[in-house]
Coordinates of C-alpha atoms and ligand atoms in Angstrom, one line a residue:
M1 CA -129.8 -48.4 121.2
I2 CA -131.5 -48.9 117.9
A3 CA -132.2 -52.6 117.3
S4 CA -132.6 -54.4 114.0
Q5 CA -136.1 -54.6 112.6
K6 CA -138.4 -57.5 113.6
G7 CA -137.9 -60.4 111.2
T8 CA -134.5 -59.2 110.0
R9 CA -131.1 -60.3 111.3
D10 CA -127.4 -59.5 111.1
L11 CA -125.3 -62.3 109.8
L12 CA -122.1 -62.1 111.8
P13 CA -118.7 -63.8 111.4
P14 CA -117.8 -66.6 111.5
E15 CA -121.3 -67.7 110.4
T16 CA -120.9 -65.6 107.2
R17 CA -118.1 -68.0 106.2
V18 CA -120.8 -70.7 106.1
W19 CA -123.0 -68.5 103.9
N20 CA -120.1 -67.8 101.6
G21 CA -119.3 -71.5 101.4
V22 CA -122.9 -72.4 100.4
E23 CA -123.0 -69.6 97.8
R24 CA -119.6 -70.5 96.4
T25 CA -120.8 -74.1 96.0
A26 CA -124.0 -73.0 94.3
R27 CA -122.1 -70.7 91.9
G28 CA -119.7 -73.6 91.1
V29 CA -122.4 -76.2 90.5
F30 CA -124.6 -73.8 88.5
A31 CA -121.7 -72.9 86.3
L32 CA -121.2 -76.6 85.5
Y33 CA -124.7 -76.7 84.2
G34 CA -124.2 -73.6 82.0
Y35 CA -126.0 -71.0 84.2
D36 CA -124.9 -67.4 84.5
E37 CA -125.8 -65.0 87.3
I38 CA -128.4 -62.3 87.0
R39 CA -128.8 -59.5 89.5
T40 CA -132.1 -57.7 89.5
P41 CA -133.2 -54.7 91.8
A42 CA -134.5 -55.3 95.3
F43 CA -137.6 -53.3 94.5
E44 CA -139.9 -53.3 91.5
A45 CA -143.2 -51.8 90.4
T46 CA -145.9 -53.3 92.6
E47 CA -147.8 -54.1 89.5
L48 CA -145.1 -56.7 88.5
F49 CA -145.9 -58.9 91.5
V50 CA -149.6 -58.4 91.3
R51 CA -149.6 -59.6 87.7
S52 CA -147.1 -62.4 88.1
V53 CA -147.3 -63.9 91.6
G54 CA -151.1 -63.3 91.5
E55 CA -153.5 -60.9 93.2
S56 CA -155.2 -63.5 95.4
T57 CA -152.0 -65.2 96.7
D58 CA -151.0 -64.7 100.3
I59 CA -147.8 -63.1 99.2
V60 CA -149.5 -60.3 97.2
H61 CA -152.6 -60.2 99.4
K62 CA -150.9 -59.6 102.7
E63 CA -147.2 -60.1 102.8
M64 CA -145.7 -57.4 100.5
Y65 CA -143.6 -54.4 101.6
T66 CA -145.3 -51.9 99.4
F67 CA -144.9 -48.2 99.6
T68 CA -145.4 -45.1 97.5
D69 CA -142.0 -43.4 96.7
R70 CA -141.5 -39.7 96.6
G71 CA -142.4 -39.6 93.0
G72 CA -145.8 -41.1 93.7
R73 CA -145.0 -44.6 92.3
S74 CA -146.2 -47.7 94.1
V75 CA -143.1 -49.9 94.6
T76 CA -142.6 -53.2 96.4
L77 CA -139.6 -54.9 97.9
R78 CA -139.3 -58.1 96.0
P79 CA -141.0 -61.0 97.8
E80 CA -139.4 -63.4 95.3
N81 CA -137.1 -63.2 92.4
T82 CA -138.7 -65.0 89.5
A83 CA -140.9 -62.0 88.6
G84 CA -137.9 -59.7 88.5
V85 CA -135.9 -62.1 86.3
A86 CA -138.9 -62.5 84.0
R87 CA -139.3 -58.7 83.9
A88 CA -135.6 -58.2 83.0
F89 CA -135.9 -61.0 80.3
V90 CA -138.7 -59.1 78.6
E91 CA -137.3 -55.6 79.1
H92 CA -133.9 -56.5 77.6
R93 CA -135.4 -58.6 74.9
L94 CA -133.3 -61.6 75.8
A95 CA -135.6 -63.9 73.8
Q96 CA -134.4 -62.3 70.6
A97 CA -131.0 -64.0 70.9
G98 CA -132.9 -67.3 70.7
G99 CA -131.9 -70.5 72.4
V100 CA -132.2 -71.4 76.1
H101 CA -131.3 -69.0 78.8
R102 CA -130.0 -70.4 82.1
L103 CA -129.9 -67.8 84.9
Y104 CA -129.3 -67.9 88.6
Y105 CA -129.5 -65.4 91.4
V106 CA -128.6 -65.1 95.1
G107 CA -130.1 -62.4 97.2
P108 CA -132.5 -61.1 99.9
Q109 CA -136.3 -61.2 99.5
Y110 CA -138.9 -59.5 101.6
R111 CA -142.2 -60.7 103.0
Y112 CA -144.2 -59.2 105.8
E113 CA -144.9 -62.5 107.6
R114 CA -145.2 -63.4 111.2
P115 CA -141.6 -64.1 112.1
Q116 CA -140.9 -67.6 113.7
K117 CA -138.2 -70.2 113.4
G118 CA -137.1 -70.4 109.8
R119 CA -139.4 -67.6 108.8
Y120 CA -138.1 -64.0 108.5
R121 CA -139.2 -60.8 106.9
E122 CA -135.9 -60.4 105.2
F123 CA -134.6 -63.8 104.0
R124 CA -132.3 -65.0 101.3
Q125 CA -132.9 -67.2 98.3
I126 CA -130.6 -69.0 95.9
G127 CA -132.6 -69.6 92.7
A128 CA -132.2 -70.6 89.1
E129 CA -134.4 -70.2 86.1
V130 CA -134.3 -71.8 82.6
L131 CA -136.1 -69.7 79.9
G132 CA -136.9 -71.0 76.5
A133 CA -137.2 -74.7 77.0
A134 CA -140.5 -76.5 77.4
D135 CA -139.4 -80.2 77.5
A136 CA -139.5 -82.6 80.4
A137 CA -135.8 -83.2 80.0
T138 CA -135.2 -79.6 81.1
D139 CA -137.4 -80.1 84.2
A140 CA -135.3 -83.3 84.9
E141 CA -132.0 -81.4 84.4
V142 CA -133.1 -78.7 86.8
L143 CA -133.8 -81.3 89.5
V144 CA -130.6 -83.2 88.7
M145 CA -128.7 -79.9 89.3
L146 CA -130.5 -79.2 92.5
F147 CA -129.7 -82.6 93.9
D148 CA -126.1 -82.3 92.7
F149 CA -125.9 -79.1 94.7
L150 CA -127.5 -80.6 97.8
G151 CA -125.4 -83.7 97.5
R152 CA -122.2 -81.6 97.4
L153 CA -123.3 -79.9 100.6
G154 CA -123.5 -83.3 102.2
F155 CA -127.3 -83.7 102.3
T156 CA -128.6 -87.2 102.1
G157 CA -132.1 -88.7 102.4
L158 CA -133.8 -85.7 100.8
S159 CA -136.6 -86.3 98.3
V160 CA -138.6 -84.1 96.0
A161 CA -142.4 -83.8 96.2
L162 CA -143.8 -83.5 92.7
N163 CA -147.1 -82.6 91.1
S164 CA -148.4 -81.3 87.9
V165 CA -150.9 -78.3 88.1
G166 CA -151.6 -78.6 84.3
T167 CA -152.1 -75.6 82.0
E168 CA -154.6 -72.8 82.1
E169 CA -156.8 -74.7 79.6
E170 CA -156.9 -77.8 81.7
R171 CA -157.9 -76.2 84.9
P172 CA -161.6 -75.4 84.5
G173 CA -162.7 -79.0 84.8
F174 CA -160.6 -79.5 88.0
V175 CA -161.8 -76.2 89.5
E176 CA -165.4 -77.2 88.9
A177 CA -164.8 -80.5 90.6
L178 CA -163.1 -78.8 93.5
R179 CA -165.9 -76.3 94.0
A180 CA -168.5 -79.1 93.9
W181 CA -166.5 -81.1 96.4
F182 CA -166.3 -78.2 98.9
S183 CA -169.9 -77.1 98.4
S184 CA -170.9 -80.4 99.8
K185 CA -168.9 -79.6 103.0
E186 CA -171.0 -76.8 104.4
G187 CA -169.4 -74.7 107.1
L188 CA -165.9 -76.0 106.5
L189 CA -164.5 -72.9 104.9
D190 CA -163.7 -69.7 106.8
A191 CA -164.1 -66.4 105.0
D192 CA -160.5 -66.4 103.7
D193 CA -160.9 -69.9 102.2
A194 CA -164.3 -69.2 100.8
R195 CA -162.8 -66.1 99.1
R196 CA -159.9 -68.3 97.8
L197 CA -162.4 -70.9 96.4
E198 CA -164.2 -68.2 94.6
Q199 CA -161.3 -66.2 93.2
N200 CA -158.5 -68.7 92.8
P201 CA -159.6 -72.2 93.8
L202 CA -156.1 -73.8 93.5
R203 CA -155.0 -71.6 96.4
I204 CA -157.3 -73.5 98.7
L205 CA -155.1 -76.5 98.5
D206 CA -152.3 -74.6 100.3
S207 CA -154.6 -73.0 102.9
K208 CA -153.0 -72.8 106.3
N209 CA -156.3 -73.2 108.1
P210 CA -155.7 -76.1 110.5
K211 CA -159.4 -77.1 110.2
L212 CA -158.9 -77.8 106.5
A213 CA -155.7 -79.9 106.9
E214 CA -157.6 -83.2 107.5
W215 CA -160.0 -82.6 104.6
L216 CA -157.2 -81.7 102.2
A217 CA -155.8 -85.2 102.9
D218 CA -159.1 -86.8 102.1
P219 CA -158.6 -89.3 99.2
S220 CA -161.9 -88.2 97.6
L221 CA -160.7 -84.7 97.1
P222 CA -160.3 -84.1 93.3
A223 CA -156.6 -84.2 92.1
M224 CA -155.4 -82.0 89.3
I225 CA -153.4 -84.9 87.9
D226 CA -156.6 -86.6 86.9
F227 CA -157.6 -83.6 84.8
L228 CA -154.4 -83.3 82.7
S229 CA -154.5 -83.3 78.9
A230 CA -152.7 -86.0 77.0
D231 CA -149.7 -83.6 76.4
S232 CA -149.4 -82.6 80.0
R233 CA -149.7 -86.2 81.2
R234 CA -146.9 -87.2 78.7
H235 CA -144.7 -84.3 80.0
H236 CA -145.3 -85.5 83.6
E237 CA -144.6 -89.1 82.9
E238 CA -141.5 -88.4 80.9
L239 CA -140.2 -86.4 83.8
L240 CA -140.8 -89.2 86.2
A241 CA -139.0 -91.7 83.9
L242 CA -136.0 -89.4 83.7
L243 CA -135.9 -88.8 87.4
T244 CA -136.0 -92.6 88.0
S245 CA -133.1 -93.1 85.6
F246 CA -131.1 -90.4 87.4
R247 CA -132.0 -91.9 90.7
I248 CA -133.6 -88.6 92.0
P249 CA -135.8 -89.7 94.8
Y250 CA -139.3 -88.3 94.3
R251 CA -142.9 -88.8 95.5
I252 CA -146.1 -87.6 93.9
E253 CA -148.1 -85.2 96.0
P254 CA -151.4 -84.5 94.3
R255 CA -152.2 -81.6 96.6
L256 CA -149.0 -79.7 96.0
V257 CA -149.8 -76.4 94.2
R258 CA -147.3 -73.9 95.7
G259 CA -148.2 -70.4 96.8
L260 CA -147.7 -68.5 93.5
D261 CA -150.1 -68.3 90.6
Y262 CA -147.7 -68.5 87.6
Y263 CA -147.0 -72.2 87.7
T264 CA -148.0 -74.5 84.9
R265 CA -147.4 -78.3 84.7
T266 CA -144.5 -79.3 86.9
V267 CA -144.3 -78.0 90.5
F268 CA -142.0 -79.4 93.2
E269 CA -140.9 -78.8 96.7
V270 CA -138.2 -80.3 99.0
T271 CA -138.9 -80.4 102.7
A272 CA -136.3 -81.2 105.4
Q273 CA -136.5 -82.5 108.9
G274 CA -135.3 -80.2 111.6
L275 CA -136.9 -77.1 110.2
G276 CA -140.0 -77.3 112.4
A277 CA -143.4 -76.1 111.1
Q278 CA -141.7 -74.2 108.3
D279 CA -140.2 -77.3 106.7
A280 CA -140.0 -76.3 103.0
L281 CA -136.4 -76.0 102.1
L282 CA -137.0 -75.0 98.5
G283 CA -139.7 -74.9 95.9
G284 CA -140.1 -74.4 92.2
G285 CA -141.9 -75.2 89.0
R286 CA -142.6 -74.5 85.4
Y287 CA -144.2 -71.3 84.3
D288 CA -144.9 -71.4 80.6
R289 CA -147.1 -68.3 80.5
L290 CA -145.3 -65.9 82.7
I291 CA -143.1 -64.2 80.1
S292 CA -146.0 -63.7 77.6
D293 CA -148.2 -62.5 80.5
L294 CA -145.6 -59.8 81.2
G295 CA -145.7 -58.7 77.5
G296 CA -142.8 -60.8 76.2
P297 CA -142.8 -63.4 73.4
K298 CA -144.2 -66.8 74.2
T299 CA -141.4 -68.3 76.2
P300 CA -141.6 -71.3 78.5
G301 CA -139.7 -71.3 81.7
I302 CA -138.9 -73.3 84.8
G303 CA -137.1 -72.5 88.0
F304 CA -136.6 -73.0 91.7
A305 CA -135.8 -71.0 94.8
I306 CA -133.9 -72.4 97.8
G307 CA -134.5 -70.7 101.2
E308 CA -130.9 -70.1 102.1
D309 CA -131.7 -69.3 105.8
R310 CA -133.4 -72.6 106.1
L311 CA -130.7 -74.4 104.1
L312 CA -128.1 -73.2 106.6
D313 CA -130.3 -74.3 109.6
V314 CA -130.1 -77.9 108.4
L315 CA -126.7 -77.9 106.7
P316 CA -124.8 -81.1 107.6
A317 CA -122.3 -80.5 110.5
D318 CA -119.2 -81.6 108.5
T319 CA -119.9 -79.2 105.7
R320 CA -120.5 -76.4 108.2
E321 CA -117.1 -77.2 109.8
T322 CA -115.4 -77.2 106.4
F323 CA -116.7 -73.8 105.5
L324 CA -115.9 -72.4 108.9
G325 CA -112.3 -73.7 108.5
E326 CA -111.9 -72.5 105.0
G327 CA -112.2 -68.9 106.0
S328 CA -110.1 -68.9 109.2
P329 CA -106.6 -67.6 109.5
Q330 CA -103.9 -70.4 109.2
V331 CA -101.0 -68.7 110.9
A332 CA -100.6 -65.9 113.3
V333 CA -97.5 -63.7 113.1
V334 CA -96.7 -62.3 116.6
P335 CA -94.3 -59.4 116.9
L336 CA -92.9 -59.4 120.4
G337 CA -92.3 -55.7 120.8
P338 CA -93.2 -52.5 119.0
E339 CA -89.8 -52.5 117.3
D340 CA -90.7 -55.8 115.6
V341 CA -93.9 -54.7 114.1
A342 CA -92.5 -53.4 110.8
E343 CA -90.7 -56.7 110.1
A344 CA -93.8 -58.6 111.1
L345 CA -95.8 -56.7 108.6
A346 CA -93.3 -57.6 105.9
L347 CA -93.3 -61.3 106.9
A348 CA -97.1 -61.4 106.9
A349 CA -97.2 -59.8 103.5
E350 CA -94.8 -62.5 102.2
L351 CA -96.9 -65.3 103.7
R352 CA -100.1 -63.8 102.2
R353 CA -98.5 -63.6 98.8
G354 CA -97.8 -67.3 99.2
G355 CA -101.5 -67.8 99.8
I356 CA -101.4 -68.4 103.5
R357 CA -104.3 -66.7 105.5
T358 CA -102.2 -64.8 108.0
D359 CA -103.3 -63.0 111.1
L360 CA -101.1 -60.2 112.4
D361 CA -101.4 -58.8 116.0
T362 CA -99.9 -55.4 115.8
S363 CA -100.4 -54.7 119.5
A364 CA -97.0 -56.5 120.1
K365 CA -97.6 -57.3 123.8
G366 CA -95.2 -60.2 124.1
P367 CA -95.3 -64.0 123.2
G368 CA -97.8 -65.0 126.0
R369 CA -100.5 -62.6 124.9
G370 CA -99.8 -63.3 121.2
I371 CA -100.2 -67.1 121.7
K372 CA -103.3 -66.6 123.8
G373 CA -104.8 -64.5 121.1
A374 CA -104.1 -67.1 118.4
L375 CA -105.6 -69.8 120.6
K376 CA -108.7 -67.8 121.0
K377 CA -109.1 -67.4 117.3
E378 CA -108.3 -71.1 116.8
I379 CA -105.3 -70.3 114.6
P380 CA -103.2 -73.5 114.4
L381 CA -99.7 -72.0 113.8
V382 CA -97.8 -69.1 115.3
V383 CA -94.6 -67.5 114.1
L384 CA -92.9 -65.4 116.9
L385 CA -90.9 -62.5 115.7
G386 CA -88.5 -60.7 118.1
E387 CA -85.2 -59.1 118.2
E388 CA -83.3 -62.4 117.9
E389 CA -85.4 -63.5 114.9
R390 CA -84.7 -60.3 113.2
R391 CA -81.0 -60.6 113.8
T392 CA -80.5 -64.3 112.9
G393 CA -83.2 -64.6 110.2
T394 CA -84.3 -67.9 111.8
F395 CA -87.9 -68.2 113.1
V396 CA -89.7 -70.5 115.4
V397 CA -92.9 -72.1 114.0
K398 CA -95.1 -73.3 116.9
D399 CA -98.0 -75.7 116.4
L400 CA -100.5 -74.8 119.0
A401 CA -102.3 -78.2 119.0
T402 CA -99.2 -80.3 119.5
Q403 CA -97.0 -77.6 121.2
K404 CA -94.3 -78.8 118.7
Q405 CA -92.0 -76.0 117.6
D406 CA -89.4 -76.0 114.9
E407 CA -86.7 -73.5 113.9
C408 CA -86.8 -72.5 110.3
P409 CA -84.8 -70.0 108.2
R410 CA -86.8 -67.2 106.7
E411 CA -86.4 -68.4 103.1
R412 CA -87.9 -71.8 104.0
L413 CA -90.7 -70.4 106.1
L414 CA -93.4 -70.5 103.5
D415 CA -92.7 -74.1 102.6
E416 CA -92.5 -75.1 106.2
I417 CA -95.9 -73.5 107.0
G418 CA -97.5 -74.9 103.9
A419 CA -96.3 -78.4 104.9
R420 CA -97.6 -78.0 108.4
L421 CA -101.1 -77.1 107.5
R422 CA -103.4 -79.9 106.9
P423 CA -104.2 -80.3 103.2
S424 CA -107.8 -79.0 103.7
Q425 CA -106.4 -75.8 105.1
A426 CA -103.6 -75.2 102.7
T427 CA -105.8 -73.6 100.0
Ligands
AMP501 P1 -141.3 -69.5 97.6 O1 -140.7 -68.3 96.9 O2 -142.5 -69.2 98.4 O3 -141.6 -70.6 96.6 O4 -140.3 -70.1 98.6 C1 -139.1 -70.7 98.3 C2 -138.3 -71.0 99.5 O5 -138.0 -69.8 100.1 C3 -139.1 -71.7 100.6 O6 -139.1 -73.1 100.4 C4 -138.4 -71.3 101.8 O7 -137.2 -72.2 102.0 C5 -137.9 -70.0 101.5 N1 -138.8 -69.0 102.2 C6 -140.0 -68.5 101.8 N2 -140.4 -67.6 102.6 C7 -139.5 -67.4 103.6 C8 -139.4 -66.7 104.8 N3 -140.3 -65.8 105.2 N4 -138.3 -66.8 105.6 C9 -137.3 -67.7 105.3 N5 -137.4 -68.5 104.2 C10 -138.5 -68.3 103.3

């Protein structure tokens, strides 16, 4: 037997119904906010991620699936989707149309990480990007949409952790302060962290070295927020005021930097209980230089990516049940013998035209087997079809939960079944 690859998994029915429900909800909510879907390739030139995500990030440094293709090009399975969206935006000159571009994506991403609960090598993200708007109101609207989405999925009690990482110009002062602070803590940094502090000092703030954790919480550690320019500070404060007025629960986390290099100003993360050590449900931020760094016109941007695998791990039980129910068959048509199958096919087709999700068991092994099969699949209603039904045109509709059964002429069958199904199922 050939097994699936480490860190990958098959999503099987009925669980796929829950995935579809979540994605349907995302698409519906995002459309309400004026977003359109973008689909970019699962692999890109390695260079794209090196230049956007950043050479010294963990992702680029040690987590990419990079290989040389048969044409000798270095390609990489996308570890995230913002770089691909930005590349497409530049390549197709979308900026020329002017205005603000709101795009979303749903799809698998690849990182060569050590698999554990909530962390896979192939995982899925639902993300959105706004390109062409630099104002704090856009940041606020992105978070409002995110909480609208999470709220519709039944999440309560979530809050967003927020920080501002400033702009490129504002960082040198902070970096200097950070280096000075760590240089007074001799022996604290391992080789990896020392390299980070040298090459890309902000990365040290999301170091996973347990020895550092306590130090990173030290109140004397310099905070980027104290090094912001007046403009960046105003942006940050405007955002906070808007979030307050929209009742989006937030808390400032001065150490939050996120593991990608392209962020400027606003960064955010939502964590959720029940996810274990990998508790980040989603993350995002503003990236005002990414498009121009990739050769496009100066275009500000902001976006987020939700870890769909993790979202499903903590999805409220009611919502899960609803999504499971929405995909399941509502009625089983059970032909009693082989000679009843053709008529059963016709009846099932009629019910399906009427929008009823109909299961048909063509094995025709009698009523007992048929009902047992329907019970196993948790189908609430059964219509038996035998010689008598064919002759009289009258059918019996059996409710498997109540055992109640009613006779019904064929022309009223659709209405009768529709009325029997609970409103939530009659879609
Ligand atoms: P990032 O692209 O690193 O900002 O991550 C955004 C979100 O994707 C995280 O908050 C996680 O929910 C999810 N995520 C990142 N890496 C993984 C992984 N290896 N397995 C599952 N989910 C992940």
